[in-house]
């Protein structure tokens, strides 16, 4: 369906399907697939591992409430030329803000053609009051930690009955192993997944710039309305 940008309904884009068909074939250079989003409660497509990383970060971000991949095609003039471009992601935040994201490999950051496309896309979406993000990756340790925590994003992987006990054991802040020790009557194999699930959900926070492990200190989030 075609429309002018000012008439685009954000909720329809966020709840829609990718505008571009994905094909898998032998020898394909990029790794494509589907990621189950805890925010969307459904699968979100990605065209590369770098896109997957950005989607996971959005899924982890407590400010993001909706994620759409390959959400729409932008058509318009850029000087004397006509551009057609499908941004990689569209993110909606808790206050209704929209950010369009283009994901590119770090080595393309200074490519003049890439920069021209990014500048055009930024200008176009700004006409609607949307933000624009060029994303070339994030610190390796942060991505590793978020990727690990993503394994605990589903409600079904934890015993929800332990959530109040874990939160009480964390108090103002505690290491993960101390939380496990304080709940000695519980199997540690049951407690740690709850802690990690609460970190994923934003109920608890920890330093993700260092390796995540038993000695990591977890604390309650400062945002009281963050859901687990």
PDB file of C-alpha atoms in Angstrom:
ATOM      1  CA  UNK A   1       0.000   0.000   0.000  1.00  0.00           C
ATOM      2  CA  UNK A   2       1.309   3.456  -0.926  1.00  0.00           C
ATOM      3  CA  UNK A   3       0.868   6.563   1.179  1.00  0.00           C
ATOM      4  CA  UNK A   4       2.515   9.855   1.976  1.00  0.00           C
ATOM      5  CA  UNK A   5       4.689   9.784   5.062  1.00  0.00           C
ATOM      6  CA  UNK A   6       2.417  12.141   6.981  1.00  0.00           C
ATOM      7  CA  UNK A   7      -0.443   9.630   6.652  1.00  0.00           C
ATOM      8  CA  UNK A   8       1.491   6.587   7.805  1.00  0.00           C
ATOM      9  CA  UNK A   9      -0.115   5.001  10.878  1.00  0.00           C
ATOM     10  CA  UNK A  10       2.720   3.991  13.184  1.00  0.00           C
ATOM     11  CA  UNK A  11       0.742   1.238  14.926  1.00  0.00           C
ATOM     12  CA  UNK A  12      -0.031  -0.370  11.569  1.00  0.00           C
ATOM     13  CA  UNK A  13       3.624  -0.285  10.543  1.00  0.00           C
ATOM     14  CA  UNK A  14       4.773  -1.674  13.906  1.00  0.00           C
ATOM     15  CA  UNK A  15       2.205  -4.469  13.732  1.00  0.00           C
ATOM     16  CA  UNK A  16       2.652  -5.220  10.051  1.00  0.00           C
ATOM     17  CA  UNK A  17       4.868  -7.530   8.033  1.00  0.00           C
ATOM     18  CA  UNK A  18       8.183  -6.717   6.313  1.00  0.00           C
ATOM     19  CA  UNK A  19       7.708  -4.847   3.050  1.00  0.00           C
ATOM     20  CA  UNK A  20      10.481  -6.847   1.419  1.00  0.00           C
ATOM     21  CA  UNK A  21      10.423 -10.564   0.705  1.00  0.00           C
ATOM     22  CA  UNK A  22      13.309 -12.573   2.108  1.00  0.00           C
ATOM     23  CA  UNK A  23      14.993 -15.291   0.111  1.00  0.00           C
ATOM     24  CA  UNK A  24      17.441 -17.871   1.397  1.00  0.00           C
ATOM     25  CA  UNK A  25      19.834 -19.490  -1.038  1.00  0.00           C
ATOM     26  CA  UNK A  26      23.123 -21.343  -1.078  1.00  0.00           C
ATOM     27  CA  UNK A  27      26.099 -19.018  -0.926  1.00  0.00           C
ATOM     28  CA  UNK A  28      24.147 -16.111   0.558  1.00  0.00           C
ATOM     29  CA  UNK A  29      26.632 -13.698   2.149  1.00  0.00           C
ATOM     30  CA  UNK A  30      24.408 -12.640   5.046  1.00  0.00           C
ATOM     31  CA  UNK A  31      22.946 -14.777   7.789  1.00  0.00           C
ATOM     32  CA  UNK A  32      19.175 -14.227   7.886  1.00  0.00           C
ATOM     33  CA  UNK A  33      16.572 -15.604  10.237  1.00  0.00           C
ATOM     34  CA  UNK A  34      13.798 -14.946  12.725  1.00  0.00           C
ATOM     35  CA  UNK A  35      14.089 -13.737  16.325  1.00  0.00           C
ATOM     36  CA  UNK A  36      11.289 -14.138  18.879  1.00  0.00           C
ATOM     37  CA  UNK A  37      10.799 -10.720  20.468  1.00  0.00           C
ATOM     38  CA  UNK A  38       9.650 -10.540  24.073  1.00  0.00           C
ATOM     39  CA  UNK A  39       8.346  -7.030  23.326  1.00  0.00           C
ATOM     40  CA  UNK A  40       6.303  -8.033  20.288  1.00  0.00           C
ATOM     41  CA  UNK A  41       5.442 -11.557  21.492  1.00  0.00           C
ATOM     42  CA  UNK A  42       6.131 -12.779  17.975  1.00  0.00           C
ATOM     43  CA  UNK A  43       8.912 -13.331  15.477  1.00  0.00           C
ATOM     44  CA  UNK A  44      10.901 -10.442  13.970  1.00  0.00           C
ATOM     45  CA  UNK A  45      12.949 -11.021  10.833  1.00  0.00           C
ATOM     46  CA  UNK A  46      16.604 -10.045  10.423  1.00  0.00           C
ATOM     47  CA  UNK A  47      18.869 -10.034   7.388  1.00  0.00           C
ATOM     48  CA  UNK A  48      22.244 -10.251   9.105  1.00  0.00           C
ATOM     49  CA  UNK A  49      23.823 -11.014  12.456  1.00  0.00           C
ATOM     50  CA  UNK A  50      24.414  -7.293  12.896  1.00  0.00           C
ATOM     51  CA  UNK A  51      20.692  -6.622  12.461  1.00  0.00           C
ATOM     52  CA  UNK A  52      19.980  -9.414  14.936  1.00  0.00           C
ATOM     53  CA  UNK A  53      22.253  -7.705  17.467  1.00  0.00           C
ATOM     54  CA  UNK A  54      20.416  -4.383  17.082  1.00  0.00           C
ATOM     55  CA  UNK A  55      17.030  -6.107  17.392  1.00  0.00           C
ATOM     56  CA  UNK A  56      18.127  -7.847  20.600  1.00  0.00           C
ATOM     57  CA  UNK A  57      19.304  -4.528  22.040  1.00  0.00           C
ATOM     58  CA  UNK A  58      15.925  -2.994  21.195  1.00  0.00           C
ATOM     59  CA  UNK A  59      14.122  -5.969  22.720  1.00  0.00           C
ATOM     60  CA  UNK A  60      16.213  -5.503  25.872  1.00  0.00           C
ATOM     61  CA  UNK A  61      15.734  -1.720  26.041  1.00  0.00           C
ATOM     62  CA  UNK A  62      12.998  -0.883  28.607  1.00  0.00           C
ATOM     63  CA  UNK A  63      12.125   2.284  26.678  1.00  0.00           C
ATOM     64  CA  UNK A  64      11.244   0.394  23.487  1.00  0.00           C
ATOM     65  CA  UNK A  65       7.697  -0.955  23.192  1.00  0.00           C
ATOM     66  CA  UNK A  66       7.528  -1.974  19.515  1.00  0.00           C
ATOM     67  CA  UNK A  67       9.974  -3.245  16.901  1.00  0.00           C
ATOM     68  CA  UNK A  68       9.345  -3.531  13.162  1.00  0.00           C
ATOM     69  CA  UNK A  69      11.892  -4.917  10.705  1.00  0.00           C
ATOM     70  CA  UNK A  70      12.006  -3.740   7.081  1.00  0.00           C
ATOM     71  CA  UNK A  71       8.997  -1.614   8.070  1.00  0.00           C
ATOM     72  CA  UNK A  72       8.361   0.550   5.018  1.00  0.00           C
ATOM     73  CA  UNK A  73       9.866   1.747   1.755  1.00  0.00           C
ATOM     74  CA  UNK A  74      10.767   5.405   1.427  1.00  0.00           C
ATOM     75  CA  UNK A  75      10.504   6.882  -2.058  1.00  0.00           C
ATOM     76  CA  UNK A  76      11.481  10.404  -2.944  1.00  0.00           C
ATOM     77  CA  UNK A  77      13.835  12.827  -4.614  1.00  0.00           C
ATOM     78  CA  UNK A  78      17.373  13.489  -3.476  1.00  0.00           C
ATOM     79  CA  UNK A  79      18.450  16.366  -5.629  1.00  0.00           C
ATOM     80  CA  UNK A  80      18.218  15.199  -9.226  1.00  0.00           C
ATOM     81  CA  UNK A  81      17.970  11.514  -8.390  1.00  0.00           C
ATOM     82  CA  UNK A  82      15.116   9.365  -7.138  1.00  0.00           C
ATOM     83  CA  UNK A  83      15.758   7.161  -4.117  1.00  0.00           C
ATOM     84  CA  UNK A  84      13.946   4.058  -2.941  1.00  0.00           C
ATOM     85  CA  UNK A  85      15.091   2.762   0.403  1.00  0.00           C
ATOM     86  CA  UNK A  86      13.836   0.253   2.967  1.00  0.00           C
ATOM     87  CA  UNK A  87      15.243   1.088   6.421  1.00  0.00           C
ATOM     88  CA  UNK A  88      16.198  -1.878   8.567  1.00  0.00           C
ATOM     89  CA  UNK A  89      14.135  -1.125  11.671  1.00  0.00           C
ATOM     90  CA  UNK A  90      11.479   1.115  13.131  1.00  0.00           C
ATOM     91  CA  UNK A  91      11.358   1.436  16.920  1.00  0.00           C
ATOM     92  CA  UNK A  92       8.560   2.934  18.999  1.00  0.00           C
ATOM     93  CA  UNK A  93       9.290   4.090  22.538  1.00  0.00           C
ATOM     94  CA  UNK A  94       7.148   4.345  25.653  1.00  0.00           C
ATOM     95  CA  UNK A  95       6.290   7.993  25.077  1.00  0.00           C
ATOM     96  CA  UNK A  96       5.278   7.484  21.454  1.00  0.00           C
ATOM     97  CA  UNK A  97       8.535   8.534  19.844  1.00  0.00           C
ATOM     98  CA  UNK A  98       9.614   6.795  16.650  1.00  0.00           C
ATOM     99  CA  UNK A  99      13.170   6.061  15.564  1.00  0.00           C
ATOM    100  CA  UNK A 100      14.115   4.685  12.163  1.00  0.00           C
ATOM    101  CA  UNK A 101      17.320   2.631  12.228  1.00  0.00           C
ATOM    102  CA  UNK A 102      19.714   1.676   9.463  1.00  0.00           C
ATOM    103  CA  UNK A 103      22.247  -1.012  10.339  1.00  0.00           C
ATOM    104  CA  UNK A 104      25.541  -1.063   8.472  1.00  0.00           C
ATOM    105  CA  UNK A 105      28.836  -2.889   8.898  1.00  0.00           C
ATOM    106  CA  UNK A 106      31.495  -0.741  10.626  1.00  0.00           C
ATOM    107  CA  UNK A 107      33.714  -0.672   7.533  1.00  0.00           C
ATOM    108  CA  UNK A 108      30.947   1.145   5.628  1.00  0.00           C
ATOM    109  CA  UNK A 109      30.769   4.039   8.075  1.00  0.00           C
ATOM    110  CA  UNK A 110      32.832   6.362   5.874  1.00  0.00           C
ATOM    111  CA  UNK A 111      31.510   5.153   2.510  1.00  0.00           C
ATOM    112  CA  UNK A 112      30.293   8.278   0.646  1.00  0.00           C
ATOM    113  CA  UNK A 113      27.335   6.423  -0.891  1.00  0.00           C
ATOM    114  CA  UNK A 114      26.265   5.086   2.494  1.00  0.00           C
ATOM    115  CA  UNK A 115      26.595   8.508   4.084  1.00  0.00           C
ATOM    116  CA  UNK A 116      24.545  10.103   1.307  1.00  0.00           C
ATOM    117  CA  UNK A 117      21.778   7.533   1.798  1.00  0.00           C
ATOM    118  CA  UNK A 118      21.851   8.002   5.563  1.00  0.00           C
ATOM    119  CA  UNK A 119      21.639  11.794   5.239  1.00  0.00           C
ATOM    120  CA  UNK A 120      18.686  11.528   2.852  1.00  0.00           C
ATOM    121  CA  UNK A 121      16.865   9.063   5.105  1.00  0.00           C
ATOM    122  CA  UNK A 122      17.446  11.259   8.156  1.00  0.00           C
ATOM    123  CA  UNK A 123      16.045  14.288   6.338  1.00  0.00           C
ATOM    124  CA  UNK A 124      12.992  12.404   5.061  1.00  0.00           C
ATOM    125  CA  UNK A 125      11.923  10.855   8.379  1.00  0.00           C
ATOM    126  CA  UNK A 126      12.547  14.122  10.217  1.00  0.00           C
ATOM    127  CA  UNK A 127       9.721  15.624   8.173  1.00  0.00           C
ATOM    128  CA  UNK A 128       7.405  13.345  10.163  1.00  0.00           C
ATOM    129  CA  UNK A 129       9.132  14.209  13.438  1.00  0.00           C
ATOM    130  CA  UNK A 130      10.827  10.821  13.642  1.00  0.00           C
ATOM    131  CA  UNK A 131      14.356  10.239  14.820  1.00  0.00           C
ATOM    132  CA  UNK A 132      17.011   8.449  12.809  1.00  0.00           C
ATOM    133  CA  UNK A 133      19.876   6.256  13.958  1.00  0.00           C
ATOM    134  CA  UNK A 134      22.908   5.027  12.048  1.00  0.00           C
ATOM    135  CA  UNK A 135      24.008   1.859  13.810  1.00  0.00           C
ATOM    136  CA  UNK A 136      27.388   0.269  13.184  1.00  0.00           C
ATOM    137  CA  UNK A 137      27.583  -2.019  16.208  1.00  0.00           C
ATOM    138  CA  UNK A 138      28.049  -1.862  19.970  1.00  0.00           C
ATOM    139  CA  UNK A 139      30.794  -2.897  22.416  1.00  0.00           C
ATOM    140  CA  UNK A 140      31.467  -6.622  22.119  1.00  0.00           C
ATOM    141  CA  UNK A 141      31.014  -7.334  25.832  1.00  0.00           C
ATOM    142  CA  UNK A 142      27.642  -5.579  25.957  1.00  0.00           C
ATOM    143  CA  UNK A 143      26.439  -7.562  22.954  1.00  0.00           C
ATOM    144  CA  UNK A 144      27.699 -10.802  24.494  1.00  0.00           C
ATOM    145  CA  UNK A 145      25.885 -10.100  27.754  1.00  0.00           C
ATOM    146  CA  UNK A 146      22.625  -9.078  26.095  1.00  0.00           C
ATOM    147  CA  UNK A 147      22.797 -12.111  23.823  1.00  0.00           C
ATOM    148  CA  UNK A 148      23.234 -14.309  26.897  1.00  0.00           C
ATOM    149  CA  UNK A 149      20.370 -12.624  28.747  1.00  0.00           C
ATOM    150  CA  UNK A 150      18.140 -13.091  25.714  1.00  0.00           C
ATOM    151  CA  UNK A 151      18.143 -16.782  26.530  1.00  0.00           C
ATOM    152  CA  UNK A 152      16.074 -15.894  29.609  1.00  0.00           C
ATOM    153  CA  UNK A 153      13.640 -13.494  27.938  1.00  0.00           C
ATOM    154  CA  UNK A 154      10.679 -15.890  27.884  1.00  0.00           C
ATOM    155  CA  UNK A 155       8.411 -16.012  30.923  1.00  0.00           C
ATOM    156  CA  UNK A 156       8.169 -19.779  30.559  1.00  0.00           C
ATOM    157  CA  UNK A 157      11.848 -20.417  31.348  1.00  0.00           C
ATOM    158  CA  UNK A 158      11.528 -19.305  34.978  1.00  0.00           C
ATOM    159  CA  UNK A 159       9.484 -20.167  38.037  1.00  0.00           C
ATOM    160  CA  UNK A 160       7.392 -17.006  38.424  1.00  0.00           C
ATOM    161  CA  UNK A 161       6.633 -17.921  42.040  1.00  0.00           C
ATOM    162  CA  UNK A 162      10.258 -17.138  42.899  1.00  0.00           C
ATOM    163  CA  UNK A 163      10.162 -13.570  41.586  1.00  0.00           C
ATOM    164  CA  UNK A 164       9.076 -11.883  44.885  1.00  0.00           C
ATOM    165  CA  UNK A 165      11.624 -13.899  46.862  1.00  0.00           C
ATOM    166  CA  UNK A 166      14.451 -13.033  44.465  1.00  0.00           C
ATOM    167  CA  UNK A 167      13.566  -9.322  44.540  1.00  0.00           C
ATOM    168  CA  UNK A 168      13.529  -9.380  48.340  1.00  0.00           C
ATOM    169  CA  UNK A 169      16.893 -11.172  48.433  1.00  0.00           C
ATOM    170  CA  UNK A 170      18.441  -8.614  46.078  1.00  0.00           C
ATOM    171  CA  UNK A 171      17.426  -5.767  48.388  1.00  0.00           C
ATOM    172  CA  UNK A 172      19.302  -2.590  47.505  1.00  0.00           C
ATOM    173  CA  UNK A 173      21.952  -4.620  45.686  1.00  0.00           C
ATOM    174  CA  UNK A 174      23.588  -8.027  45.894  1.00  0.00           C
ATOM    175  CA  UNK A 175      25.765 -10.388  43.905  1.00  0.00           C
ATOM    176  CA  UNK A 176      23.947 -13.147  42.082  1.00  0.00           C
ATOM    177  CA  UNK A 177      25.648 -15.839  44.154  1.00  0.00           C
ATOM    178  CA  UNK A 178      24.606 -14.112  47.376  1.00  0.00           C
ATOM    179  CA  UNK A 179      21.017 -14.077  46.166  1.00  0.00           C
ATOM    180  CA  UNK A 180      21.316 -17.812  45.560  1.00  0.00           C
ATOM    181  CA  UNK A 181      22.817 -18.362  49.020  1.00  0.00           C
ATOM    182  CA  UNK A 182      20.099 -16.360  50.726  1.00  0.00           C
ATOM    183  CA  UNK A 183      17.557 -18.662  49.105  1.00  0.00           C
ATOM    184  CA  UNK A 184      19.396 -21.759  50.238  1.00  0.00           C
ATOM    185  CA  UNK A 185      16.182 -23.700  50.440  1.00  0.00           C
ATOM    186  CA  UNK A 186      15.801 -23.318  46.702  1.00  0.00           C
ATOM    187  CA  UNK A 187      17.788 -25.025  43.984  1.00  0.00           C
ATOM    188  CA  UNK A 188      20.339 -22.503  42.619  1.00  0.00           C
ATOM    189  CA  UNK A 189      19.525 -23.822  39.163  1.00  0.00           C
ATOM    190  CA  UNK A 190      16.030 -22.403  39.688  1.00  0.00           C
ATOM    191  CA  UNK A 191      17.096 -19.089  41.251  1.00  0.00           C
ATOM    192  CA  UNK A 192      19.672 -17.850  38.749  1.00  0.00           C
ATOM    193  CA  UNK A 193      17.319 -18.007  35.735  1.00  0.00           C
ATOM    194  CA  UNK A 194      14.877 -15.808  37.675  1.00  0.00           C
ATOM    195  CA  UNK A 195      17.615 -13.252  38.385  1.00  0.00           C
ATOM    196  CA  UNK A 196      18.664 -13.189  34.728  1.00  0.00           C
ATOM    197  CA  UNK A 197      15.068 -12.972  33.554  1.00  0.00           C
ATOM    198  CA  UNK A 198      14.521  -9.954  35.815  1.00  0.00           C
ATOM    199  CA  UNK A 199      17.671  -8.308  34.451  1.00  0.00           C
ATOM    200  CA  UNK A 200      16.383  -8.904  30.935  1.00  0.00           C
ATOM    201  CA  UNK A 201      13.008  -7.408  31.850  1.00  0.00           C
ATOM    202  CA  UNK A 202      14.552  -4.307  33.416  1.00  0.00           C
ATOM    203  CA  UNK A 203      13.334  -5.067  36.926  1.00  0.00           C
ATOM    204  CA  UNK A 204      16.966  -5.531  37.959  1.00  0.00           C
ATOM    205  CA  UNK A 205      20.028  -3.848  36.476  1.00  0.00           C
ATOM    206  CA  UNK A 206      23.712  -4.696  36.401  1.00  0.00           C
ATOM    207  CA  UNK A 207      26.926  -3.561  34.708  1.00  0.00           C
ATOM    208  CA  UNK A 208      26.901  -5.062  31.226  1.00  0.00           C
ATOM    209  CA  UNK A 209      30.268  -3.634  30.215  1.00  0.00           C
ATOM    210  CA  UNK A 210      32.007  -6.460  32.090  1.00  0.00           C
ATOM    211  CA  UNK A 211      31.463 -10.239  31.865  1.00  0.00           C
ATOM    212  CA  UNK A 212      28.199 -11.303  33.473  1.00  0.00           C
ATOM    213  CA  UNK A 213      28.526 -14.007  36.116  1.00  0.00           C
ATOM    214  CA  UNK A 214      27.834 -15.071  39.672  1.00  0.00           C
ATOM    215  CA  UNK A 215      29.799 -12.159  41.138  1.00  0.00           C
ATOM    216  CA  UNK A 216      27.881  -9.577  39.121  1.00  0.00           C
ATOM    217  CA  UNK A 217      26.020  -7.128  41.388  1.00  0.00           C
ATOM    218  CA  UNK A 218      22.338  -6.725  40.560  1.00  0.00           C
ATOM    219  CA  UNK A 219      20.209  -3.847  41.819  1.00  0.00           C
ATOM    220  CA  UNK A 220      16.584  -2.794  41.491  1.00  0.00           C
ATOM    221  CA  UNK A 221      15.832  -0.604  38.507  1.00  0.00           C
ATOM    222  CA  UNK A 222      15.225   3.067  39.227  1.00  0.00           C
ATOM    223  CA  UNK A 223      12.186   2.920  36.937  1.00  0.00           C
ATOM    224  CA  UNK A 224       9.340   1.640  39.112  1.00  0.00           C
ATOM    225  CA  UNK A 225       7.009   1.078  36.155  1.00  0.00           C
ATOM    226  CA  UNK A 226       9.300  -1.292  34.274  1.00  0.00           C
ATOM    227  CA  UNK A 227       7.586  -4.627  33.794  1.00  0.00           C
ATOM    228  CA  UNK A 228       9.381  -7.911  34.300  1.00  0.00           C
TER     229      UNK A 228
END
